[in-house]
Coordinates of C-alpha atoms in Angstrom, one line a residue:
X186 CA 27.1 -54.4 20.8
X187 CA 24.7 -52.3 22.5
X188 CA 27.2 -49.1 21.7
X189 CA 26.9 -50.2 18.2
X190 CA 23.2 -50.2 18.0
X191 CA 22.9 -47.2 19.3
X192 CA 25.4 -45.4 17.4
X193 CA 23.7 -46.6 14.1
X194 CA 20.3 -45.4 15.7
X195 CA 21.7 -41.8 16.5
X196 CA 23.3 -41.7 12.7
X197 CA 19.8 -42.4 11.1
X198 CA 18.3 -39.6 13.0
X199 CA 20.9 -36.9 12.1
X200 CA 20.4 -37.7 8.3
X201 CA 16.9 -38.0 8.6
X202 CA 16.7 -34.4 10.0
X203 CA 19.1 -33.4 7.5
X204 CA 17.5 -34.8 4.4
X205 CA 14.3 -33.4 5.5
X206 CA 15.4 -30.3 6.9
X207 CA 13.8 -30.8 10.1
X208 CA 15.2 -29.0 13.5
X209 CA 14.9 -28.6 17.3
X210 CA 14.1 -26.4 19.6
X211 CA 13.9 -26.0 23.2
X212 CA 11.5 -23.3 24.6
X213 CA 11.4 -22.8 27.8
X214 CA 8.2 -20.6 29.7
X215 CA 8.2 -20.6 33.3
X216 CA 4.9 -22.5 33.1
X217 CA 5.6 -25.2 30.6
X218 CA 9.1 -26.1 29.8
X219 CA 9.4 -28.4 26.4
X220 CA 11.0 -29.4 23.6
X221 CA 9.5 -29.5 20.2
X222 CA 10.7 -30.7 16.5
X223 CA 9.5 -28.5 13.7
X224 CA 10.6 -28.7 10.1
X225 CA 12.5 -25.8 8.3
X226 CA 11.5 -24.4 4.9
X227 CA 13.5 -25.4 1.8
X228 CA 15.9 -22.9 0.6
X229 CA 14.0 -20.9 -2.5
X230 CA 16.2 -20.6 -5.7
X231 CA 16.2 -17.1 -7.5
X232 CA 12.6 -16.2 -9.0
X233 CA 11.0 -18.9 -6.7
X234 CA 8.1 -17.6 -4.6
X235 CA 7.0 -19.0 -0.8
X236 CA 3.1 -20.4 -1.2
X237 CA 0.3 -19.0 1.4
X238 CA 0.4 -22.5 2.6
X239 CA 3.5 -23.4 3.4
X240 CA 4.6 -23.2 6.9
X241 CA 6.3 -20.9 8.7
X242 CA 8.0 -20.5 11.9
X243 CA 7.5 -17.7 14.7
X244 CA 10.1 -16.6 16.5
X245 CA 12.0 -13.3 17.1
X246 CA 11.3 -12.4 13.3
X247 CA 7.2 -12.7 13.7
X248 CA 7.2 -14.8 9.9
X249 CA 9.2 -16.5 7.9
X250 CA 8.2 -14.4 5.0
X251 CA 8.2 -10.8 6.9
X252 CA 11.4 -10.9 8.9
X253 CA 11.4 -8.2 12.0
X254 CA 14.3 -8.2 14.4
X255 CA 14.1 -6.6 17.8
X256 CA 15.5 -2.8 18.2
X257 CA 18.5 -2.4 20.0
X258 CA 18.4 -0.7 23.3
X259 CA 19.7 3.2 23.2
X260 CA 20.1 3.3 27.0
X261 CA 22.2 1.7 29.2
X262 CA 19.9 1.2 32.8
X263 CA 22.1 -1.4 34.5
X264 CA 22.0 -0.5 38.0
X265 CA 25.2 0.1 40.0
X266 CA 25.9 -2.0 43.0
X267 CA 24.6 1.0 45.2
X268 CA 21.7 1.9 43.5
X269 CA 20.3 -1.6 43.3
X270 CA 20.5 -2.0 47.2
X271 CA 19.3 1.0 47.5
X272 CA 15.6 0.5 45.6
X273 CA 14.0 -1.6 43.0
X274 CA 14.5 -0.4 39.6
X275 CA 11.4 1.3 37.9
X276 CA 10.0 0.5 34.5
X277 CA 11.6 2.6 31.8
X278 CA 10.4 3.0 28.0
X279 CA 13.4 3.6 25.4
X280 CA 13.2 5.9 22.9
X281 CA 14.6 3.5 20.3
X282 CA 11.2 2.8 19.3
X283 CA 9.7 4.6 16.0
X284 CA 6.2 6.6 17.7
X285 CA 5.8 6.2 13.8
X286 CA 5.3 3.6 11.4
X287 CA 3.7 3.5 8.3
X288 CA 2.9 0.7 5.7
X289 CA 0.8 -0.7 2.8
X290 CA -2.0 -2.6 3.0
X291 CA -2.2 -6.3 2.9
X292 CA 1.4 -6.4 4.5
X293 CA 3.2 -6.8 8.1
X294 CA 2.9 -4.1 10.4
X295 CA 5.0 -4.0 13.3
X296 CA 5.3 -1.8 16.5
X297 CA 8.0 -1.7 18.8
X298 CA 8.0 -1.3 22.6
X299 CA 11.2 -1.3 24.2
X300 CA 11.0 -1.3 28.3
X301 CA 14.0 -1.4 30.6
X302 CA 13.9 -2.9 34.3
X303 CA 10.2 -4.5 33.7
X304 CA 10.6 -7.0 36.6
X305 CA 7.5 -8.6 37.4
X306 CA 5.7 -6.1 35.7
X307 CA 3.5 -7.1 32.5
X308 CA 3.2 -4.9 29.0
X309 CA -0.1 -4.7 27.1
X310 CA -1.0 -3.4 24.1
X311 CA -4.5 -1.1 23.9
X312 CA -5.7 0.3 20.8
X313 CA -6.9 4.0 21.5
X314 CA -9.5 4.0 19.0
X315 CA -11.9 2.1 21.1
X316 CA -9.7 1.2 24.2
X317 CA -9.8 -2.5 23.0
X318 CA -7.0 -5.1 25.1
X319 CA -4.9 -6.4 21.9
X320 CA -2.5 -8.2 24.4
X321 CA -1.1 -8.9 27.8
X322 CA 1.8 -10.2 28.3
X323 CA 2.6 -13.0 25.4
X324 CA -1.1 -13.3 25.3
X325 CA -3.6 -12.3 22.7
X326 CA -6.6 -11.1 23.9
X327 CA -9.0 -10.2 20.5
X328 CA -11.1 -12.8 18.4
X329 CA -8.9 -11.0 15.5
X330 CA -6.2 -13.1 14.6
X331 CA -4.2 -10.7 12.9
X332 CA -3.1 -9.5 16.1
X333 CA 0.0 -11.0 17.5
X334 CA 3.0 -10.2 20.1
X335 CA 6.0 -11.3 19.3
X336 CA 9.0 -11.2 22.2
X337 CA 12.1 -13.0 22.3
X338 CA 13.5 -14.2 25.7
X339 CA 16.1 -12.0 27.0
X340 CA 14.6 -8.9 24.9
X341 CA 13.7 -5.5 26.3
X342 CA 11.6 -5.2 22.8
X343 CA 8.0 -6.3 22.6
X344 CA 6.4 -6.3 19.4
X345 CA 2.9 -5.8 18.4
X346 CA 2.6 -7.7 14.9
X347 CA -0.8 -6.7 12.6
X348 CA -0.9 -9.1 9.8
X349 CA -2.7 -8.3 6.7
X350 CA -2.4 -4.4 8.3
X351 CA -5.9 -2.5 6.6
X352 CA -6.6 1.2 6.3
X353 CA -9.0 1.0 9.0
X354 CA -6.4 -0.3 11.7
X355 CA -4.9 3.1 11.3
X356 CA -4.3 4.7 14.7
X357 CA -2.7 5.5 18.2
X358 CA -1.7 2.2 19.8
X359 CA -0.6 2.3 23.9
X360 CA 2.4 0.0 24.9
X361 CA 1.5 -0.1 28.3
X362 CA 3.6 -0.8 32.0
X363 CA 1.6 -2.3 35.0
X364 CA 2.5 -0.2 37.2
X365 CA 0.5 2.0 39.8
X366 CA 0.3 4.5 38.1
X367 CA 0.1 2.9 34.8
X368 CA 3.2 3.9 32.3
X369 CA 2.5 3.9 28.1
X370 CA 4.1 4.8 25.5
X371 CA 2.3 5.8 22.1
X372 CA 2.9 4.7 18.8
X373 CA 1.3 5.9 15.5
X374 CA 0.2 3.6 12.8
X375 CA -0.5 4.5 9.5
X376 CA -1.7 2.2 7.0
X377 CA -1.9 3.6 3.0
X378 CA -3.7 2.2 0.2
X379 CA -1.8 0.0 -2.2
X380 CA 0.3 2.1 -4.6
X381 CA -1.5 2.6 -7.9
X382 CA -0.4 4.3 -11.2
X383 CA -2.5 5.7 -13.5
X384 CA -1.4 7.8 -17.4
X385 CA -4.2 10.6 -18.4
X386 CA -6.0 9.9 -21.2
X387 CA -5.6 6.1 -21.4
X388 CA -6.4 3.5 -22.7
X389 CA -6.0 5.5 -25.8
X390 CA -4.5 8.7 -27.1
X391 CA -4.8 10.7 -30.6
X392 CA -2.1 13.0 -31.4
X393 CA -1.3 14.6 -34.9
X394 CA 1.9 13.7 -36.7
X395 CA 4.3 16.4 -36.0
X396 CA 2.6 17.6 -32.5
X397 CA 4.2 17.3 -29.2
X398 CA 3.2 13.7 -27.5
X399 CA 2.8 14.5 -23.8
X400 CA 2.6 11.9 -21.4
X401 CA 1.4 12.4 -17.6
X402 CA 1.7 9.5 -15.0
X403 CA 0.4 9.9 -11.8
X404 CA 1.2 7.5 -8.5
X405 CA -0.9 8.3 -5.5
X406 CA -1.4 6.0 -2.3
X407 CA 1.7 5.7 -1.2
X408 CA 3.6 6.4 2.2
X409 CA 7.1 7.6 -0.4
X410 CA 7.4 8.4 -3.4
X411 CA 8.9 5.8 -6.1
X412 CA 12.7 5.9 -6.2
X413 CA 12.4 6.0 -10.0
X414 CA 9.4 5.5 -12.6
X415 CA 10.6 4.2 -16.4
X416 CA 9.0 4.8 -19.7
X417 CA 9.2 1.8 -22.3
X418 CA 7.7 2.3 -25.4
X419 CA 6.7 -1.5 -27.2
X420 CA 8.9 -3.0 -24.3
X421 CA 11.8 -0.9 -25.0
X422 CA 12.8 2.0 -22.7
X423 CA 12.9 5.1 -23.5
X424 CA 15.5 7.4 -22.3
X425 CA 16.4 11.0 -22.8
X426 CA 19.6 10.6 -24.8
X427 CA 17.9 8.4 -27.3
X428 CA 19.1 8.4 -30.6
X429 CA 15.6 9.7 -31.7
X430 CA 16.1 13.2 -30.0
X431 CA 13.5 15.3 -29.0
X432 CA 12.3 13.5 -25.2
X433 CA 12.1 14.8 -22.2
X434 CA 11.4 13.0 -18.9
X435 CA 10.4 14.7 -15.9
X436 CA 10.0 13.5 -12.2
X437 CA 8.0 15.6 -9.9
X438 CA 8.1 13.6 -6.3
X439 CA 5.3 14.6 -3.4
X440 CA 2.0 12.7 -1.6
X441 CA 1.1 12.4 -5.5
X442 CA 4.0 12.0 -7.7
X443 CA 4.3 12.8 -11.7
X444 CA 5.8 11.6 -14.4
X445 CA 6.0 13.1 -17.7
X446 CA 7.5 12.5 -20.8
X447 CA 7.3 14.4 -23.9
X448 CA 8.2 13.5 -27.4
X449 CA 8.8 16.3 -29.8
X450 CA 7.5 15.7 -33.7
X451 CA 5.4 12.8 -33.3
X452 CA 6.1 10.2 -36.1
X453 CA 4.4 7.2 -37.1
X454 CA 7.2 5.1 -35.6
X455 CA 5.9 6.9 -32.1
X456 CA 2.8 4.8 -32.1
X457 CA 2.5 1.9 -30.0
X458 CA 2.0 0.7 -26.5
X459 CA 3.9 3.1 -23.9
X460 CA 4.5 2.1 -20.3
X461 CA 4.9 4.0 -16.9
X462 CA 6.8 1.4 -14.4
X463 CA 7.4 3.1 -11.3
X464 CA 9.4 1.3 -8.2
X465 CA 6.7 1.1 -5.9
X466 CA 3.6 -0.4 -7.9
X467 CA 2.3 -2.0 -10.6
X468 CA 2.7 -0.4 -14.3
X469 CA 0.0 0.9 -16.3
X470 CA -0.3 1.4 -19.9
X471 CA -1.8 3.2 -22.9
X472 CA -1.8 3.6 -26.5
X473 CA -0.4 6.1 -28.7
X474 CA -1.7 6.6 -31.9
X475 CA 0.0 9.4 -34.8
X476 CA -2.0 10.5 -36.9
X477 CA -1.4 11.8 -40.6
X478 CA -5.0 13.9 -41.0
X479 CA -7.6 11.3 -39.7
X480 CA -10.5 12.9 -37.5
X481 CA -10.6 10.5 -34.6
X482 CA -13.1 10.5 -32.0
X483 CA -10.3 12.0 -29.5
X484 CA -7.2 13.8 -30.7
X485 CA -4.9 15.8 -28.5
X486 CA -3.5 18.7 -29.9
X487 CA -0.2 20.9 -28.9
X488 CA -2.6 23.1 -26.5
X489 CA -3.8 19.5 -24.7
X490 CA -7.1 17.3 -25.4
X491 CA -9.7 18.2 -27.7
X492 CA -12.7 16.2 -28.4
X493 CA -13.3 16.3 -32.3
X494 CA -16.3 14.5 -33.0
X495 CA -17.4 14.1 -36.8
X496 CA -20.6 16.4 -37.9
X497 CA -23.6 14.9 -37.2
X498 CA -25.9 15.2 -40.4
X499 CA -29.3 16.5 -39.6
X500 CA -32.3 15.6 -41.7
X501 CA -33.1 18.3 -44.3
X502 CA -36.6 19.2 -45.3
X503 CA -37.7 21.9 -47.8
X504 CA -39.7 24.4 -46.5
X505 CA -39.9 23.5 -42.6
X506 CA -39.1 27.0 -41.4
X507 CA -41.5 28.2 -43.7
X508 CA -43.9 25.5 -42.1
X509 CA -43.1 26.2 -38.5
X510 CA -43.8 30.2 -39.1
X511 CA -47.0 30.1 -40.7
X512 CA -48.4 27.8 -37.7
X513 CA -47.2 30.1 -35.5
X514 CA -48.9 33.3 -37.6
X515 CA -52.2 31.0 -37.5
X516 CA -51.7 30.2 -33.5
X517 CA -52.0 33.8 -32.9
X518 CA -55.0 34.9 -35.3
X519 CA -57.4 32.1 -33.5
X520 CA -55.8 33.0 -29.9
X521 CA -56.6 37.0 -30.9
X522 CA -60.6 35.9 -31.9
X523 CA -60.9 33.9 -28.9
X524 CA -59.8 36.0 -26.6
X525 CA -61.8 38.0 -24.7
X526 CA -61.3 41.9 -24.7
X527 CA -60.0 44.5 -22.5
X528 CA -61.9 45.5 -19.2
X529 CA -63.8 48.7 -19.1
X530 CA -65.1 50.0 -15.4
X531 CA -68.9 49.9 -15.0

């Protein structure tokens, strides 16, 4: 009976745990092994996005929104039978470890530290700018909470996590070895500006019917260049081998990339709203309007951007220059009686 009672208990648990996704885990530190339950995040379905405020568990992968692994080992540093009679191993860093990451800001960054044969010996992480502790050990030692290290048991790879990574934590950060003297091994962070795209001359551009429309869009702020950047004119894309004829598109990738597109013998059907999507940031727009003889404020012509401005209509009275000049003629008869006359020596 007792078996029974039991049994039942133990099969109300599992489903409880499986209907509300919840799961153990056993840490154990060398100060204080336990046991905890936490509860999984649902599964998200396709378009779904996680919530700031929804949970998240940190493990080996830092988040569970910003998944990091740690880096496999390039060196093999088991001692030999001999060798580890012989003398302790020493503290080794592997060069596995990017001295080199870069990233955007407002997401993850992560640096890795991989050491070999740490023993008893503890790894810290300084920043360089200022010389400031960020960690020791599994500990965290800044009031900024961004800061985190994140180490799985068994790993050689300990992994300084910034959160929310700024422009301003750009720099040299020491992954450093305890030992007498003390070991480190540099990384450089490099944190850009988000991504933005910008098309010259917007939010509005002039052109006359049968010109050339030339479009430029400019992506600057970011680490790479976009894999690709799209045109869409009214939400359709616009290709090269459109039926229209007569558009070019043209990528030119660097630390501020271009893309153009031209449109030969503009059209009335060419107005509209045009859009530069590249891969790496948000899109940015502006409108195209083809003109058949109108006098806009702007216009852009075949040799680039003119400003045309409608005359501006001066008031018109009769005989004001004639008015202007005799004052003058009258300003220099009293100045010539008033004035005294020339010097003579005594």
């Amino acid at each position: 009976m007792v078996v029974g009672v039991w049994a039942a208990w133990a099969a109300c648990y599992a489903l409880t745990f499986a209907t509300t996704g919840a799961y153990m885990v056993s840490i154990s530190t060398p100060e204080t092994p336990y046991t905890y339950i936490s509860h999984l995040e649902k599964p998200l379905l396709l378009g779904q996005r996680r919530s700031r405020s929804s949970s998240s568990s940190v493990g080996a992968s830092g988040s569970s929104n910003s998944p990091v692994q740690p880096i496999e080992p390039l060196l093999d540093l088991t001692p030999s039978d001999a060798e580890a009679s012989s003398k302790p191993p020493v503290p080794k860093f592997d060069r596995a470890a990017p001295t080199n990451v870069s990233g955007l800001t407002g997401t993850a960054a992560y640096l890795h530290c991989l050491v070999h044969n740490l023993g008893n010996k503890s790894v810290s992480w300084i920043r360089q700018r200022d010389l400031h502790i960020m960690t020791v050990g599994r500990y965290t030692y800044t009031t900024d909470q961004r800061y985190q290290v994140i180490h799985s048991p068994g790993s050689k790879d300990w992994i300084l996590k910034i959160k929310y990574a700024q422009v301003r934590d750009s720099g040299n950060y020491e992954c450093q070895v305890s030992t007498k003297p003390i070991t480190s091994y540099v990384v450089r962070l490099n944190v850009f500006a988000a991504p933005r795209a910008t098309i010259i001359g917007a939010p509005d551009m002039h052109v006359d019917m049968g010109s050339t429309i030339n479009l430029t869009c400019t992506i600057s702020h970011t680490p790479e260049p976009p894999d690709f950047i799209y045109w869409y004119h009214n939400g359709e894309v616009v290709s090269y081998d459109s039926p229209r004829g007569g558009i070019t598109v043209v990528t030119e990738r660097g630390n501020t990339t271009s893309g153009y597109l031209l449109i030969q013998d503009a059209k009335a059907s060419d107005s509209g709203n045009y859009s530069c999507v590249p891969s790496n940031t948000a899109a940015t727009s502006l409108r195209v309007h083809v003109l058949n003889g109108e006098t806009p404020a702007a216009m852009q012509t075949n040799g680039g951007v003119s400003m045309l401005t409608a005359p501006i209509a001066l008031p018109y009275f009769p005989g004001l220059l004639q008015v202007l000049l005799v004052g003058l003629i009258l300003m220099q008869v009293m100045w010539d009686q008033h004035s005294p006359g020339p010097l003579r020596d005594t």
